[in-house]
mmCIF file with all atom_site columns, C-alpha atoms in Angstrom:
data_model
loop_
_atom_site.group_PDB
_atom_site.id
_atom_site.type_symbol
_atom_site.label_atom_id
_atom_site.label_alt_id
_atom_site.label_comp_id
_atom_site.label_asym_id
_atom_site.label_entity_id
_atom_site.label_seq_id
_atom_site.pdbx_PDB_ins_code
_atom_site.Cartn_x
_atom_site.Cartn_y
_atom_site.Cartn_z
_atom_site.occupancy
_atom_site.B_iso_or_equiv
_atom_site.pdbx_formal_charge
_atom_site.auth_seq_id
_atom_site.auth_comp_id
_atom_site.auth_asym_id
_atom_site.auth_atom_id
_atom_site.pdbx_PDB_model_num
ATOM 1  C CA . UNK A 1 1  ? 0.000   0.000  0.000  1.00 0.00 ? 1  UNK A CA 1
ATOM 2  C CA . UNK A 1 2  ? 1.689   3.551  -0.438 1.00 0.00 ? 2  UNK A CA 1
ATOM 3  C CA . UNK A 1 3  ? 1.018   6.192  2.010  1.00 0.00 ? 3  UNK A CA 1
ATOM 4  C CA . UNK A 1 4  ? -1.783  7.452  -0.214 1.00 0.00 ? 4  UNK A CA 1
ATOM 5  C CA . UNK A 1 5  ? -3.860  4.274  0.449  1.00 0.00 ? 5  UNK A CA 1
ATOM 6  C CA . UNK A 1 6  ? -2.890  4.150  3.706  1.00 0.00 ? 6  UNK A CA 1
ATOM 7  C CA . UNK A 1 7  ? -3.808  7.396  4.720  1.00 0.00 ? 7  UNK A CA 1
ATOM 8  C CA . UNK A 1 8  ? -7.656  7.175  2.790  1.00 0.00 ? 8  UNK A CA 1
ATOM 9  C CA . UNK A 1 9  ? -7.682  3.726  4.909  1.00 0.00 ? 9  UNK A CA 1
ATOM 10 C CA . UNK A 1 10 ? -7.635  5.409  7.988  1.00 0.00 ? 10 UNK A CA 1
ATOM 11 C CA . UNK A 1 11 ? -10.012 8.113  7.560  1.00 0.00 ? 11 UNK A CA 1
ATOM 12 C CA . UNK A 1 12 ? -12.241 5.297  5.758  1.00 0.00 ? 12 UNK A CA 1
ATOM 13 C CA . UNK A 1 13 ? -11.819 3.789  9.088  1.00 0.00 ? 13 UNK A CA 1
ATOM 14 C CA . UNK A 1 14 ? -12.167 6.304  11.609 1.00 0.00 ? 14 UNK A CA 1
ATOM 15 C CA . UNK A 1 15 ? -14.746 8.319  9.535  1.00 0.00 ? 15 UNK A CA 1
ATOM 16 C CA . UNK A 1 16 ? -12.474 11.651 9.724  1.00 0.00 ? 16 UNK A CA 1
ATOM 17 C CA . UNK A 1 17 ? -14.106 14.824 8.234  1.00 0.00 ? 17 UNK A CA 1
ATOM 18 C CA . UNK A 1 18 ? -11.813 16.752 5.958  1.00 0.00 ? 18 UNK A CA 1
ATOM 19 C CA . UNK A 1 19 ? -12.206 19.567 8.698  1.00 0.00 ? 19 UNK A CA 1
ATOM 20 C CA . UNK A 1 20 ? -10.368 17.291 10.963 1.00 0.00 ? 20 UNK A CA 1
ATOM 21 C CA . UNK A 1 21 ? -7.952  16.043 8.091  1.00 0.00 ? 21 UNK A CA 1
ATOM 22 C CA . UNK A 1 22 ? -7.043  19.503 7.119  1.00 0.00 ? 22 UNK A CA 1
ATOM 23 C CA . UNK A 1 23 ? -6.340  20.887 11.081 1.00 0.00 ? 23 UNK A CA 1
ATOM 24 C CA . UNK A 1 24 ? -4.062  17.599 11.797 1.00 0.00 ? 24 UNK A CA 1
ATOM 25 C CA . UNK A 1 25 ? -2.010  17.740 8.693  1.00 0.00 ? 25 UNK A CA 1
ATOM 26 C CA . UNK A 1 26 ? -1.891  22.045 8.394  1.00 0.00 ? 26 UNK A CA 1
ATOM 27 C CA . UNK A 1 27 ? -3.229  22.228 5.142  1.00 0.00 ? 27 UNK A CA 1
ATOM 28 C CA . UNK A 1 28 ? -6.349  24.108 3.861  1.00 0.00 ? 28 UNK A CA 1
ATOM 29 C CA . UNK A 1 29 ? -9.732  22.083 3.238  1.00 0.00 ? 29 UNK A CA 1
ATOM 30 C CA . UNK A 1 30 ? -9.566  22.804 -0.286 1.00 0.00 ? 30 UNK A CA 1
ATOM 31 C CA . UNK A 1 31 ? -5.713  20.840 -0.637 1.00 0.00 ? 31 UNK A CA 1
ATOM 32 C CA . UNK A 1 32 ? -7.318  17.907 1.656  1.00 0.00 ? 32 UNK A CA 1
ATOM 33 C CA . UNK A 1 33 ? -10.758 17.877 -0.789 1.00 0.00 ? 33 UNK A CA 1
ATOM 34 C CA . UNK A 1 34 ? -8.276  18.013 -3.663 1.00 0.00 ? 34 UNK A CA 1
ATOM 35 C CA . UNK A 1 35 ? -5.907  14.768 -1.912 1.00 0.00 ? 35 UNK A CA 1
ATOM 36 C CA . UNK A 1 36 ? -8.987  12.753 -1.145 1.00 0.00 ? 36 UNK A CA 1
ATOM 37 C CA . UNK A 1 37 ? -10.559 12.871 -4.935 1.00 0.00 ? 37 UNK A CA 1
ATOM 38 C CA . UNK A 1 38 ? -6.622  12.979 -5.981 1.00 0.00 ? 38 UNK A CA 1
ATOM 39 C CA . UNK A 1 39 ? -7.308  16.314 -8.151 1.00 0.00 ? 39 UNK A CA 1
ATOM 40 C CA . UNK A 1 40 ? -3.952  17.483 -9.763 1.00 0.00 ? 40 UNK A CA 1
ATOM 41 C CA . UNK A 1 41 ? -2.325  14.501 -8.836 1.00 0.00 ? 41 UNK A CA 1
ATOM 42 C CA . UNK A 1 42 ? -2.481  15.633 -5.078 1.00 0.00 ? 42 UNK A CA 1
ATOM 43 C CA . UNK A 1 43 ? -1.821  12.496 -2.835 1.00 0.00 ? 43 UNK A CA 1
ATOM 44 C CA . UNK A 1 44 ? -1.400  12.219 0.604  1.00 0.00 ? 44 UNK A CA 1
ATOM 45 C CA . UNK A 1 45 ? 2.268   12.345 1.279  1.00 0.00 ? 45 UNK A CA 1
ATOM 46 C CA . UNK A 1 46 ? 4.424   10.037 3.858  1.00 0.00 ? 46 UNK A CA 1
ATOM 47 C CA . UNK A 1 47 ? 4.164   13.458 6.010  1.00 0.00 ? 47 UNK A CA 1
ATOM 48 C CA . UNK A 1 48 ? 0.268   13.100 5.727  1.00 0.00 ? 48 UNK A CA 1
ATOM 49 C CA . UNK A 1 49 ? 0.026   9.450  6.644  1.00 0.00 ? 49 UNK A CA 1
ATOM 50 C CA . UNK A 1 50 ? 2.530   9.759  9.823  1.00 0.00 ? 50 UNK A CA 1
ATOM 51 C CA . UNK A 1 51 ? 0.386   12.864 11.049 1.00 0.00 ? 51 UNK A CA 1
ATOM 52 C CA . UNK A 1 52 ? -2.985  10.942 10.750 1.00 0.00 ? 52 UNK A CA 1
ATOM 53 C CA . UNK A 1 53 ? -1.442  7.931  12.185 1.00 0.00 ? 53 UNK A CA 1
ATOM 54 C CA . UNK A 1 54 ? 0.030   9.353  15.301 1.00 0.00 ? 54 UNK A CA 1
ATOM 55 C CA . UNK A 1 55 ? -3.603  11.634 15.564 1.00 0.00 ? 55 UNK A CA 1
ATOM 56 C CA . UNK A 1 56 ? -5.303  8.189  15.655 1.00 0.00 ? 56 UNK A CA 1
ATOM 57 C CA . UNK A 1 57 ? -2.766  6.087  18.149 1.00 0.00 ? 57 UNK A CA 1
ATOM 58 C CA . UNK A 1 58 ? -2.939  8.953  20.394 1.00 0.00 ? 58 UNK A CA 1
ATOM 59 C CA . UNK A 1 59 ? -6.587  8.871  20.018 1.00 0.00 ? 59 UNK A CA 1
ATOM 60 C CA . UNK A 1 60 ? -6.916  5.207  20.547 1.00 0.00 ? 60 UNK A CA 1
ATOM 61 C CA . UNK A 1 61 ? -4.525  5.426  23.710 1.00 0.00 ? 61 UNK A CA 1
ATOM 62 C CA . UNK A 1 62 ? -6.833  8.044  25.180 1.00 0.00 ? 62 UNK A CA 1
ATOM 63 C CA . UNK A 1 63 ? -9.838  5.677  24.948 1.00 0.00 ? 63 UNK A CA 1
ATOM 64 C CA . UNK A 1 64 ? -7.842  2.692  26.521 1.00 0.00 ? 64 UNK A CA 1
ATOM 65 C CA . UNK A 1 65 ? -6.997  5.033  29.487 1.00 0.00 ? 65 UNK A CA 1
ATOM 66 C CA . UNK A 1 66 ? -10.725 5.212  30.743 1.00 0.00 ? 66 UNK A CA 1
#
């Protein structure tokens, strides 16, 4: 899978909005509209995928705590 796939896996998964997408990666809605229908060859990046990954672990670890 490259980080592209991965990333659209995980906010498949955890239902993300592109609100949320755009705050945890610092882009602008519009880039993150234009990486999830992969308009001028925009992609999620390695960058993108580690950001959304470490968002998520973090998330899941707060969950476990309770």
């Amino acid at each position: 899978m490259t980080d592209h796939e991965k990333s659209i896996y995980i906010i498949d998964m955890f239902g993300i909005s592109a609100e949320k997408i755009a705050e945890i990666v610092g882009k602008s809605q519009s880039t993150v509209y234009d990486k999830l229908r992969q308009r001028k060859s925009n992609k999620f990046i390695t960058d993108d995928f580690n950001k959304l990954k470490s968002y998520c672990l973090s998330s899941l670890k707060s969950i476990s705590e309770l």
